[in-house]
Amino acid sequence: MGGNLTSFRKLIEQTTPFAYSVAFRMLGDDDQAKDVVQETMVTIWQKLKKIRSAGGYKTWIYRIVVNKCYDQLRKRKRNPEFSPDEKTWEIISNRISEEPSSELENSETAGIINILTQKLSPKQKAIFVLSELEQMSNDEISEITGMSKTGIKANLHYARQRISEMMEKYLS
Amino acid sequence: MMKMKDENYNRLINLLRESGVKLDSKEEIEAGVIKRISETRHSAFNIDNVVNFFFGWAYIGWVRRSLIAASVILILIFVYQQGVILRQINYLSRRTIVTEGPRSSFSSGAFKKELLIFKFTGMKLPSDNINISQKQLDQLLESVNELQDKYRDLINLIDSDPELKKYIEKKLNEKNRTKINL
């Protein structure tokens, strides 16, 4: 068991950064993202005995993270009224006009993603984050979310369109 | 305008990608995970342990494969049996089931037919082919007696008239029928 735990610590070390990245980008909240990562690791520990091969384990971890993020997003009350956060739009406007643009802080990233994806469903948000920000292929996203490639393309197109429309409206 | 819109979108996405997400408390997450795992391990009656104890065998490879094979065989047997039952039902539905009640009248067509068979089989009924009730038998005997009476009357009538007798014998010979000694 001791040996298992040492190996598991190594797995946590390797897995945590990308699991946290997805969770943070999807939830836009540091504490919730850390909670999701911890829950994911506990789930992995519980199911570790059932894994027979290492192949595809990264996709499996992504799937657990995304599902836990879905649960969190569903718990949140959906805000039907869109609130145009002028401060965040100002940050966006300044950042994209900067040459070269400096890196964003986590809080800025969270604010920007939250405002851009405010009108998207949890699934559309997941597809946007995995495809546009995590730069995954449609095959990988299909494996993680269980959606068809056509569905992924359609949702991504919708997400891009909504975000572009908002940017056009609030950045002018 | 469209180009500007796309350019802004791409710049923002690139900025978000390049900025990444900084994780400053990896150790905190690790410690939290280890703590949760320890808590789980110390709880004696964890529901997962109970489930694993009872159904853990289902995760053994060869057991799973055997169960799959057994279920496939059972499904095939079930489908085959259903087919057999359906065939039997179709066969039975095509069969005519005749339920015979007591005959309502002596002169019914079917009974006349049976009497005819009786007559042409030389008074020998094939007992394994024709089943008749007691009432039918009584009716049969009654009709035979009646027929014998009529036959005697007819013979007397023919005997009393030599011309008629000759005429009947002639007609019978003409038709090459078996000669009946009147």
mmCIF file of C-alpha atoms in Angstrom:
data_model
loop_
_atom_site.group_PDB
_atom_site.id
_atom_site.type_symbol
_atom_site.label_atom_id
_atom_site.label_comp_id
_atom_site.label_asym_id
_atom_site.label_seq_id
_atom_site.Cartn_x
_atom_site.Cartn_y
_atom_site.Cartn_z
ATOM 1 C CA MET A 1 0.000 0.000 0.000
ATOM 2 C CA GLY A 2 2.891 2.339 0.871
ATOM 3 C CA GLY A 3 4.439 1.737 -2.527
ATOM 4 C CA ASN A 4 1.072 2.360 -4.176
ATOM 5 C CA LEU A 5 0.707 5.659 -2.365
ATOM 6 C CA THR A 6 4.169 6.809 -3.474
ATOM 7 C CA SER A 7 3.285 6.006 -7.096
ATOM 8 C CA PHE A 8 -0.031 7.720 -6.655
ATOM 9 C CA ARG A 9 1.686 10.869 -5.357
ATOM 10 C CA LYS A 10 3.700 10.899 -8.590
ATOM 11 C CA LEU A 11 0.480 10.525 -10.565
ATOM 12 C CA ILE A 12 -1.070 13.444 -8.670
ATOM 13 C CA GLU A 13 1.991 15.546 -9.426
ATOM 14 C CA GLN A 14 1.760 14.794 -13.147
ATOM 15 C CA THR A 15 -2.001 15.045 -13.441
ATOM 16 C CA THR A 16 -2.885 18.011 -11.265
ATOM 17 C CA PRO A 17 -1.687 20.821 -13.624
ATOM 18 C CA PHE A 18 -3.784 19.836 -16.620
ATOM 19 C CA ALA A 19 -6.756 18.761 -14.500
ATOM 20 C CA TYR A 20 -6.649 22.114 -12.691
ATOM 21 C CA SER A 21 -6.296 24.016 -15.962
ATOM 22 C CA VAL A 22 -9.472 22.471 -17.387
ATOM 23 C CA ALA A 23 -11.391 22.812 -14.124
ATOM 24 C CA PHE A 24 -10.339 26.431 -13.637
ATOM 25 C CA ARG A 25 -11.171 27.409 -17.203
ATOM 26 C CA MET A 26 -14.544 25.711 -16.971
ATOM 27 C CA LEU A 27 -15.519 26.965 -13.529
ATOM 28 C CA GLY A 28 -13.626 30.263 -13.374
ATOM 29 C CA ASP A 29 -13.176 29.820 -9.649
ATOM 30 C CA ASP A 30 -9.944 28.821 -7.922
ATOM 31 C CA ASP A 31 -11.484 27.109 -4.863
ATOM 32 C CA GLN A 32 -14.043 25.166 -6.872
ATOM 33 C CA ALA A 33 -11.392 24.119 -9.379
ATOM 34 C CA LYS A 34 -9.151 22.820 -6.574
ATOM 35 C CA ASP A 35 -12.103 20.949 -5.068
ATOM 36 C CA VAL A 36 -12.862 19.339 -8.410
ATOM 37 C CA VAL A 37 -9.209 18.307 -8.829
ATOM 38 C CA GLN A 38 -9.139 16.786 -5.338
ATOM 39 C CA GLU A 39 -12.387 14.888 -5.940
ATOM 40 C CA THR A 40 -11.010 13.698 -9.272
ATOM 41 C CA MET A 41 -7.864 12.372 -7.616
ATOM 42 C CA VAL A 42 -9.889 10.548 -4.957
ATOM 43 C CA THR A 43 -12.057 8.988 -7.691
ATOM 44 C CA ILE A 44 -8.921 7.928 -9.561
ATOM 45 C CA TRP A 45 -7.521 6.377 -6.365
ATOM 46 C CA GLN A 46 -10.754 4.447 -5.795
ATOM 47 C CA LYS A 47 -10.865 3.161 -9.359
ATOM 48 C CA LEU A 48 -7.151 2.630 -9.823
ATOM 49 C CA LYS A 49 -7.434 -1.135 -9.208
ATOM 50 C CA LYS A 50 -9.885 -1.444 -12.068
ATOM 51 C CA ILE A 51 -7.574 0.113 -14.639
ATOM 52 C CA ARG A 52 -5.876 -2.606 -16.607
ATOM 53 C CA SER A 53 -3.846 -0.524 -19.029
ATOM 54 C CA ALA A 54 -2.242 2.888 -18.995
ATOM 55 C CA GLY A 55 -3.467 3.655 -22.526
ATOM 56 C CA GLY A 56 -6.079 6.382 -22.637
ATOM 57 C CA TYR A 57 -5.794 7.164 -18.942
ATOM 58 C CA LYS A 58 -5.335 10.898 -19.654
ATOM 59 C CA THR A 59 -8.639 11.003 -21.554
ATOM 60 C CA TRP A 60 -10.240 9.120 -18.683
ATOM 61 C CA ILE A 61 -8.953 11.705 -16.182
ATOM 62 C CA TYR A 62 -10.192 14.544 -18.401
ATOM 63 C CA ARG A 63 -13.587 12.849 -18.540
ATOM 64 C CA ILE A 64 -13.785 12.685 -14.737
ATOM 65 C CA VAL A 65 -12.772 16.355 -14.427
ATOM 66 C CA VAL A 66 -15.275 17.499 -17.055
ATOM 67 C CA ASN A 67 -18.100 15.496 -15.472
ATOM 68 C CA LYS A 68 -17.353 16.933 -12.050
ATOM 69 C CA CYS A 69 -17.294 20.440 -13.574
ATOM 70 C CA TYR A 70 -20.690 19.746 -15.174
ATOM 71 C CA ASP A 71 -22.025 18.859 -11.728
ATOM 72 C CA GLN A 72 -20.689 22.120 -10.310
ATOM 73 C CA LEU A 73 -22.073 24.193 -13.188
ATOM 74 C CA ARG A 74 -25.474 22.557 -12.871
ATOM 75 C CA LYS A 75 -25.552 23.409 -9.175
ATOM 76 C CA ARG A 76 -25.037 27.054 -9.997
ATOM 77 C CA LYS A 77 -28.148 29.060 -10.635
ATOM 78 C CA ARG A 78 -28.314 29.977 -14.254
ATOM 79 C CA ASN A 79 -28.520 33.684 -14.656
ATOM 80 C CA PRO A 80 -31.012 34.447 -17.401
ATOM 81 C CA GLU A 81 -30.085 38.115 -17.399
ATOM 82 C CA PHE A 82 -26.806 38.865 -19.062
ATOM 83 C CA SER A 83 -24.760 41.358 -17.060
ATOM 84 C CA PRO A 84 -22.290 43.251 -19.187
ATOM 85 C CA ASP A 85 -19.335 43.649 -16.833
ATOM 86 C CA GLU A 86 -17.833 46.865 -18.192
ATOM 87 C CA LYS A 87 -14.624 46.516 -16.215
ATOM 88 C CA THR A 88 -13.857 43.097 -17.679
ATOM 89 C CA TRP A 89 -14.671 44.330 -21.201
ATOM 90 C CA GLU A 90 -12.263 47.160 -20.634
ATOM 91 C CA ILE A 91 -9.556 44.686 -19.623
ATOM 92 C CA ILE A 92 -10.297 42.627 -22.741
ATOM 93 C CA SER A 93 -10.174 45.704 -24.927
ATOM 94 C CA ASN A 94 -6.850 46.834 -23.458
ATOM 95 C CA ARG A 95 -5.280 43.392 -23.616
ATOM 96 C CA ILE A 96 -6.104 42.679 -27.230
ATOM 97 C CA SER A 97 -4.889 46.098 -28.331
ATOM 98 C CA GLU A 98 -1.553 45.673 -26.524
ATOM 99 C CA GLU A 99 1.419 44.809 -28.732
ATOM 100 C CA PRO A 100 2.785 42.414 -27.515
ATOM 101 C CA SER A 101 0.158 41.519 -24.974
ATOM 102 C CA SER A 102 1.322 40.563 -21.509
ATOM 103 C CA GLU A 103 0.121 37.360 -19.851
ATOM 104 C CA LEU A 104 -3.129 37.368 -17.944
ATOM 105 C CA GLU A 105 -3.432 36.749 -14.230
ATOM 106 C CA ASN A 106 -5.615 33.807 -13.161
ATOM 107 C CA SER A 107 -8.316 36.149 -11.890
ATOM 108 C CA GLU A 108 -8.335 38.017 -15.229
ATOM 109 C CA THR A 109 -8.528 34.749 -17.151
ATOM 110 C CA ALA A 110 -11.432 33.608 -14.960
ATOM 111 C CA GLY A 111 -13.268 36.907 -15.442
ATOM 112 C CA ILE A 112 -12.801 36.896 -19.204
ATOM 113 C CA ILE A 113 -13.870 33.256 -19.654
ATOM 114 C CA ASN A 114 -16.841 33.760 -17.363
ATOM 115 C CA ILE A 115 -18.047 36.783 -19.276
ATOM 116 C CA LEU A 116 -17.482 35.178 -22.686
ATOM 117 C CA THR A 117 -19.207 31.909 -21.819
ATOM 118 C CA GLN A 118 -21.991 33.381 -19.710
ATOM 119 C CA LYS A 119 -24.614 32.567 -22.322
ATOM 120 C CA LEU A 120 -23.365 29.078 -23.100
ATOM 121 C CA SER A 121 -24.663 25.804 -21.680
ATOM 122 C CA PRO A 122 -22.277 23.674 -19.567
ATOM 123 C CA LYS A 123 -21.722 21.377 -22.547
ATOM 124 C CA GLN A 124 -20.985 24.242 -24.947
ATOM 125 C CA LYS A 125 -18.671 25.750 -22.361
ATOM 126 C CA ALA A 126 -16.815 22.436 -21.988
ATOM 127 C CA ILE A 127 -16.416 22.135 -25.760
ATOM 128 C CA PHE A 128 -15.208 25.738 -26.046
ATOM 129 C CA VAL A 129 -12.637 25.247 -23.259
ATOM 130 C CA LEU A 130 -11.385 21.874 -24.512
ATOM 131 C CA SER A 131 -11.229 22.861 -28.176
ATOM 132 C CA GLU A 132 -10.241 26.530 -28.158
ATOM 133 C CA LEU A 133 -8.213 26.839 -24.960
ATOM 134 C CA GLU A 134 -6.881 23.325 -24.302
ATOM 135 C CA GLN A 135 -6.465 22.839 -28.079
ATOM 136 C CA MET A 136 -7.740 19.280 -28.160
ATOM 137 C CA SER A 137 -8.822 17.497 -31.330
ATOM 138 C CA ASN A 138 -12.458 16.654 -31.998
ATOM 139 C CA ASP A 139 -11.644 12.953 -31.480
ATOM 140 C CA GLU A 140 -10.292 13.626 -28.011
ATOM 141 C CA ILE A 141 -13.248 15.850 -27.119
ATOM 142 C CA SER A 142 -15.619 13.198 -28.409
ATOM 143 C CA GLU A 143 -13.990 10.615 -26.132
ATOM 144 C CA ILE A 144 -14.118 12.944 -23.141
ATOM 145 C CA THR A 145 -17.650 14.271 -23.524
ATOM 146 C CA GLY A 146 -19.223 11.286 -25.292
ATOM 147 C CA MET A 147 -20.614 13.609 -27.982
ATOM 148 C CA SER A 148 -20.467 12.944 -31.710
ATOM 149 C CA LYS A 149 -17.982 14.891 -33.796
ATOM 150 C CA THR A 150 -20.823 16.596 -35.656
ATOM 151 C CA GLY A 151 -22.343 17.669 -32.362
ATOM 152 C CA ILE A 152 -18.990 19.018 -31.215
ATOM 153 C CA LYS A 153 -18.539 21.017 -34.422
ATOM 154 C CA ALA A 154 -22.061 22.437 -34.190
ATOM 155 C CA ASN A 155 -21.686 23.429 -30.537
ATOM 156 C CA LEU A 156 -18.278 24.948 -31.149
ATOM 157 C CA HIS A 157 -19.609 26.955 -34.077
ATOM 158 C CA TYR A 158 -22.463 28.212 -31.907
ATOM 159 C CA ALA A 159 -20.087 29.119 -29.061
ATOM 160 C CA ARG A 160 -17.724 31.004 -31.389
ATOM 161 C CA GLN A 161 -20.614 32.889 -32.930
ATOM 162 C CA ARG A 162 -22.054 33.955 -29.567
ATOM 163 C CA ILE A 163 -18.660 35.055 -28.262
ATOM 164 C CA SER A 164 -17.853 36.971 -31.465
ATOM 165 C CA GLU A 165 -21.234 38.701 -31.316
ATOM 166 C CA MET A 166 -20.656 39.743 -27.725
ATOM 167 C CA MET A 167 -17.170 40.963 -28.521
ATOM 168 C CA GLU A 168 -18.508 42.984 -31.421
ATOM 169 C CA LYS A 169 -21.171 44.492 -29.219
ATOM 170 C CA TYR A 170 -19.152 45.345 -26.132
ATOM 171 C CA LEU A 171 -15.694 46.048 -27.543
ATOM 172 C CA SER A 172 -16.691 48.861 -29.842
ATOM 173 C CA MET B 1 -15.898 44.399 -40.269
ATOM 174 C CA MET B 2 -16.046 40.603 -40.358
ATOM 175 C CA LYS B 3 -12.253 40.411 -40.526
ATOM 176 C CA MET B 4 -11.956 42.734 -37.526
ATOM 177 C CA LYS B 5 -14.416 40.613 -35.576
ATOM 178 C CA ASP B 6 -12.457 37.413 -36.301
ATOM 179 C CA GLU B 7 -9.162 39.146 -35.557
ATOM 180 C CA ASN B 8 -10.343 40.270 -32.139
ATOM 181 C CA TYR B 9 -11.678 36.813 -31.383
ATOM 182 C CA ASN B 10 -8.430 35.129 -32.411
ATOM 183 C CA ARG B 11 -6.294 37.584 -30.451
ATOM 184 C CA LEU B 12 -8.330 37.021 -27.321
ATOM 185 C CA ILE B 13 -8.238 33.239 -27.681
ATOM 186 C CA ASN B 14 -4.472 33.345 -28.257
ATOM 187 C CA LEU B 15 -4.057 35.519 -25.198
ATOM 188 C CA LEU B 16 -6.069 33.078 -23.087
ATOM 189 C CA ARG B 17 -4.121 30.106 -24.461
ATOM 190 C CA GLU B 18 -0.712 31.683 -23.942
ATOM 191 C CA SER B 19 -1.488 32.948 -20.491
ATOM 192 C CA GLY B 20 -2.388 29.462 -19.323
ATOM 193 C CA VAL B 21 -3.503 28.786 -15.788
ATOM 194 C CA LYS B 22 -0.971 29.089 -13.009
ATOM 195 C CA LEU B 23 -1.243 26.569 -10.220
ATOM 196 C CA ASP B 24 0.584 27.834 -7.173
ATOM 197 C CA SER B 25 -0.612 25.318 -4.597
ATOM 198 C CA LYS B 26 0.069 21.896 -6.018
ATOM 199 C CA GLU B 27 1.155 20.661 -2.591
ATOM 200 C CA GLU B 28 -2.053 21.885 -1.033
ATOM 201 C CA ILE B 29 -4.089 19.820 -3.522
ATOM 202 C CA GLU B 30 -1.862 16.788 -2.981
ATOM 203 C CA ALA B 31 -2.184 17.054 0.802
ATOM 204 C CA GLY B 32 -5.959 17.404 0.480
ATOM 205 C CA VAL B 33 -6.143 14.311 -1.705
ATOM 206 C CA ILE B 34 -3.974 12.217 0.645
ATOM 207 C CA LYS B 35 -6.101 13.347 3.596
ATOM 208 C CA ARG B 36 -9.325 12.367 1.829
ATOM 209 C CA ILE B 37 -7.870 9.007 0.806
ATOM 210 C CA SER B 38 -6.755 8.269 4.378
ATOM 211 C CA GLU B 39 -10.220 9.111 5.677
ATOM 212 C CA THR B 40 -11.760 6.795 3.119
ATOM 213 C CA ARG B 41 -9.342 3.977 3.964
ATOM 214 C CA HIS B 42 -10.029 4.236 7.686
ATOM 215 C CA SER B 43 -13.791 4.056 7.373
ATOM 216 C CA ALA B 44 -14.491 0.349 7.870
ATOM 217 C CA PHE B 45 -17.891 0.130 6.212
ATOM 218 C CA ASN B 46 -17.286 2.090 3.082
ATOM 219 C CA ILE B 47 -20.089 1.407 0.616
ATOM 220 C CA ASP B 48 -17.514 0.844 -2.163
ATOM 221 C CA ASN B 49 -15.785 -1.820 -0.063
ATOM 222 C CA VAL B 50 -19.093 -3.584 0.566
ATOM 223 C CA VAL B 51 -19.986 -3.463 -3.129
ATOM 224 C CA ASN B 52 -16.491 -4.674 -4.029
ATOM 225 C CA PHE B 53 -16.733 -7.499 -1.514
ATOM 226 C CA PHE B 54 -19.981 -8.799 -2.973
ATOM 227 C CA PHE B 55 -19.609 -7.929 -6.649
ATOM 228 C CA GLY B 56 -15.859 -7.483 -7.065
ATOM 229 C CA TRP B 57 -15.694 -10.839 -8.854
ATOM 230 C CA ALA B 58 -17.607 -9.258 -11.727
ATOM 231 C CA TYR B 59 -14.457 -7.319 -12.638
ATOM 232 C CA ILE B 60 -12.401 -10.489 -13.166
ATOM 233 C CA GLY B 61 -11.768 -10.786 -16.912
ATOM 234 C CA TRP B 62 -12.634 -14.442 -17.464
ATOM 235 C CA VAL B 63 -15.729 -14.185 -15.239
ATOM 236 C CA ARG B 64 -16.984 -11.236 -17.270
ATOM 237 C CA ARG B 65 -16.338 -13.074 -20.548
ATOM 238 C CA SER B 66 -18.062 -16.217 -19.240
ATOM 239 C CA LEU B 67 -21.050 -14.209 -18.069
ATOM 240 C CA ILE B 68 -21.304 -12.507 -21.450
ATOM 241 C CA ALA B 69 -21.107 -15.900 -23.221
ATOM 242 C CA ALA B 70 -23.718 -17.396 -20.858
ATOM 243 C CA SER B 71 -26.076 -14.465 -21.359
ATOM 244 C CA VAL B 72 -25.710 -14.695 -25.151
ATOM 245 C CA ILE B 73 -26.485 -18.443 -25.011
ATOM 246 C CA LEU B 74 -29.514 -17.818 -22.768
ATOM 247 C CA ILE B 75 -30.802 -15.125 -25.116
ATOM 248 C CA LEU B 76 -30.396 -17.482 -28.108
ATOM 249 C CA ILE B 77 -32.232 -20.291 -26.267
ATOM 250 C CA PHE B 78 -34.982 -17.855 -25.333
ATOM 251 C CA VAL B 79 -35.358 -16.649 -28.928
ATOM 252 C CA TYR B 80 -35.407 -20.271 -30.196
ATOM 253 C CA GLN B 81 -38.059 -21.263 -27.656
ATOM 254 C CA GLN B 82 -40.179 -18.273 -28.584
ATOM 255 C CA GLY B 83 -39.932 -19.337 -32.230
ATOM 256 C CA VAL B 84 -41.025 -22.897 -31.392
ATOM 257 C CA ILE B 85 -43.965 -21.635 -29.309
ATOM 258 C CA LEU B 86 -45.068 -19.280 -32.087
ATOM 259 C CA ARG B 87 -44.862 -22.086 -34.665
ATOM 260 C CA GLN B 88 -46.993 -24.343 -32.435
ATOM 261 C CA ILE B 89 -49.555 -21.584 -31.914
ATOM 262 C CA ASN B 90 -49.780 -20.971 -35.668
ATOM 263 C CA TYR B 91 -50.164 -24.720 -36.325
ATOM 264 C CA LEU B 92 -52.912 -25.073 -33.717
ATOM 265 C CA SER B 93 -54.776 -22.023 -34.974
ATOM 266 C CA ARG B 94 -54.921 -23.571 -38.456
ATOM 267 C CA ARG B 95 -56.429 -26.842 -37.170
ATOM 268 C CA THR B 96 -60.232 -27.178 -37.165
ATOM 269 C CA ILE B 97 -61.592 -28.362 -33.882
ATOM 270 C CA VAL B 98 -65.031 -29.960 -34.222
ATOM 271 C CA THR B 99 -67.019 -30.391 -31.105
ATOM 272 C CA GLU B 100 -69.947 -32.759 -31.719
ATOM 273 C CA GLY B 101 -73.025 -32.423 -29.652
ATOM 274 C CA PRO B 102 -76.074 -34.710 -29.736
ATOM 275 C CA ARG B 103 -77.859 -34.622 -33.069
ATOM 276 C CA SER B 104 -80.928 -32.526 -33.081
ATOM 277 C CA SER B 105 -82.874 -34.435 -35.697
ATOM 278 C CA PHE B 106 -82.794 -37.771 -37.262
ATOM 279 C CA SER B 107 -82.924 -36.434 -40.780
ATOM 280 C CA SER B 108 -79.797 -34.267 -40.607
ATOM 281 C CA GLY B 109 -77.569 -34.531 -43.700
ATOM 282 C CA ALA B 110 -74.473 -35.758 -41.869
ATOM 283 C CA PHE B 111 -76.346 -38.603 -40.239
ATOM 284 C CA LYS B 112 -77.853 -39.632 -43.558
ATOM 285 C CA LYS B 113 -74.326 -39.753 -44.903
ATOM 286 C CA GLU B 114 -73.242 -42.026 -42.059
ATOM 287 C CA LEU B 115 -76.183 -44.318 -42.761
ATOM 288 C CA LEU B 116 -75.185 -44.440 -46.385
ATOM 289 C CA ILE B 117 -71.652 -45.434 -45.365
ATOM 290 C CA PHE B 118 -73.159 -48.073 -43.124
ATOM 291 C CA LYS B 119 -75.218 -49.410 -45.992
ATOM 292 C CA PHE B 120 -72.373 -49.520 -48.529
ATOM 293 C CA THR B 121 -69.853 -51.061 -46.176
ATOM 294 C CA GLY B 122 -71.987 -54.170 -45.996
ATOM 295 C CA MET B 123 -73.317 -53.415 -42.531
ATOM 296 C CA LYS B 124 -69.782 -53.253 -41.149
ATOM 297 C CA LEU B 125 -68.820 -49.996 -39.581
ATOM 298 C CA PRO B 126 -65.098 -49.315 -39.249
ATOM 299 C CA SER B 127 -65.173 -48.814 -35.505
ATOM 300 C CA ASP B 128 -61.855 -46.963 -35.316
ATOM 301 C CA ASN B 129 -62.914 -44.343 -37.857
ATOM 302 C CA ILE B 130 -66.485 -43.505 -36.954
ATOM 303 C CA ASN B 131 -67.483 -42.786 -33.429
ATOM 304 C CA ILE B 132 -71.182 -42.589 -32.747
ATOM 305 C CA SER B 133 -73.063 -41.924 -29.575
ATOM 306 C CA GLN B 134 -75.676 -44.186 -27.982
ATOM 307 C CA LYS B 135 -78.428 -41.930 -29.259
ATOM 308 C CA GLN B 136 -77.075 -42.089 -32.784
ATOM 309 C CA LEU B 137 -76.889 -45.886 -32.504
ATOM 310 C CA ASP B 138 -80.525 -46.061 -31.403
ATOM 311 C CA GLN B 139 -81.512 -43.840 -34.315
ATOM 312 C CA LEU B 140 -79.486 -46.037 -36.623
ATOM 313 C CA LEU B 141 -81.188 -49.246 -35.470
ATOM 314 C CA GLU B 142 -84.571 -47.586 -35.703
ATOM 315 C CA SER B 143 -83.879 -46.490 -39.250
ATOM 316 C CA VAL B 144 -82.556 -49.948 -40.177
ATOM 317 C CA ASN B 145 -85.774 -51.536 -38.866
ATOM 318 C CA GLU B 146 -87.829 -48.982 -40.742
ATOM 319 C CA LEU B 147 -85.836 -49.674 -43.871
ATOM 320 C CA GLN B 148 -86.279 -53.419 -43.478
ATOM 321 C CA ASP B 149 -90.052 -52.925 -43.112
ATOM 322 C CA LYS B 150 -90.169 -50.803 -46.226
ATOM 323 C CA TYR B 151 -88.019 -53.375 -48.022
ATOM 324 C CA ARG B 152 -90.449 -56.167 -47.102
ATOM 325 C CA ASP B 153 -93.406 -54.009 -48.259
ATOM 326 C CA LEU B 154 -91.651 -53.379 -51.541
ATOM 327 C CA ILE B 155 -90.933 -57.096 -52.065
ATOM 328 C CA ASN B 156 -94.568 -57.927 -51.366
ATOM 329 C CA LEU B 157 -95.664 -55.223 -53.769
ATOM 330 C CA ILE B 158 -93.387 -56.542 -56.531
ATOM 331 C CA ASP B 159 -94.378 -60.167 -55.875
ATOM 332 C CA SER B 160 -98.031 -59.266 -56.161
ATOM 333 C CA ASP B 161 -97.513 -57.850 -59.634
ATOM 334 C CA PRO B 162 -95.663 -60.247 -62.103
ATOM 335 C CA GLU B 163 -95.487 -57.545 -64.778
ATOM 336 C CA LEU B 164 -93.685 -55.169 -62.442
ATOM 337 C CA LYS B 165 -91.334 -57.935 -61.312
ATOM 338 C CA LYS B 166 -90.388 -58.735 -64.926
ATOM 339 C CA TYR B 167 -89.929 -55.065 -65.720
ATOM 340 C CA ILE B 168 -87.596 -54.503 -62.738
ATOM 341 C CA GLU B 169 -85.539 -57.626 -63.533
ATOM 342 C CA LYS B 170 -85.191 -56.458 -67.111
ATOM 343 C CA LYS B 171 -84.084 -53.000 -66.092
ATOM 344 C CA LEU B 172 -81.556 -54.421 -63.676
ATOM 345 C CA ASN B 173 -80.095 -56.727 -66.336
ATOM 346 C CA GLU B 174 -79.874 -53.857 -68.779
ATOM 347 C CA LYS B 175 -77.734 -51.850 -66.385
ATOM 348 C CA ASN B 176 -75.421 -54.829 -65.760
ATOM 349 C CA ARG B 177 -76.022 -54.599 -62.113
ATOM 350 C CA THR B 178 -75.695 -57.562 -59.860
ATOM 351 C CA LYS B 179 -78.731 -59.717 -60.160
ATOM 352 C CA ILE B 180 -80.858 -59.582 -57.147
ATOM 353 C CA ASN B 181 -82.892 -62.600 -56.457
ATOM 354 C CA LEU B 182 -86.246 -61.191 -55.775
#
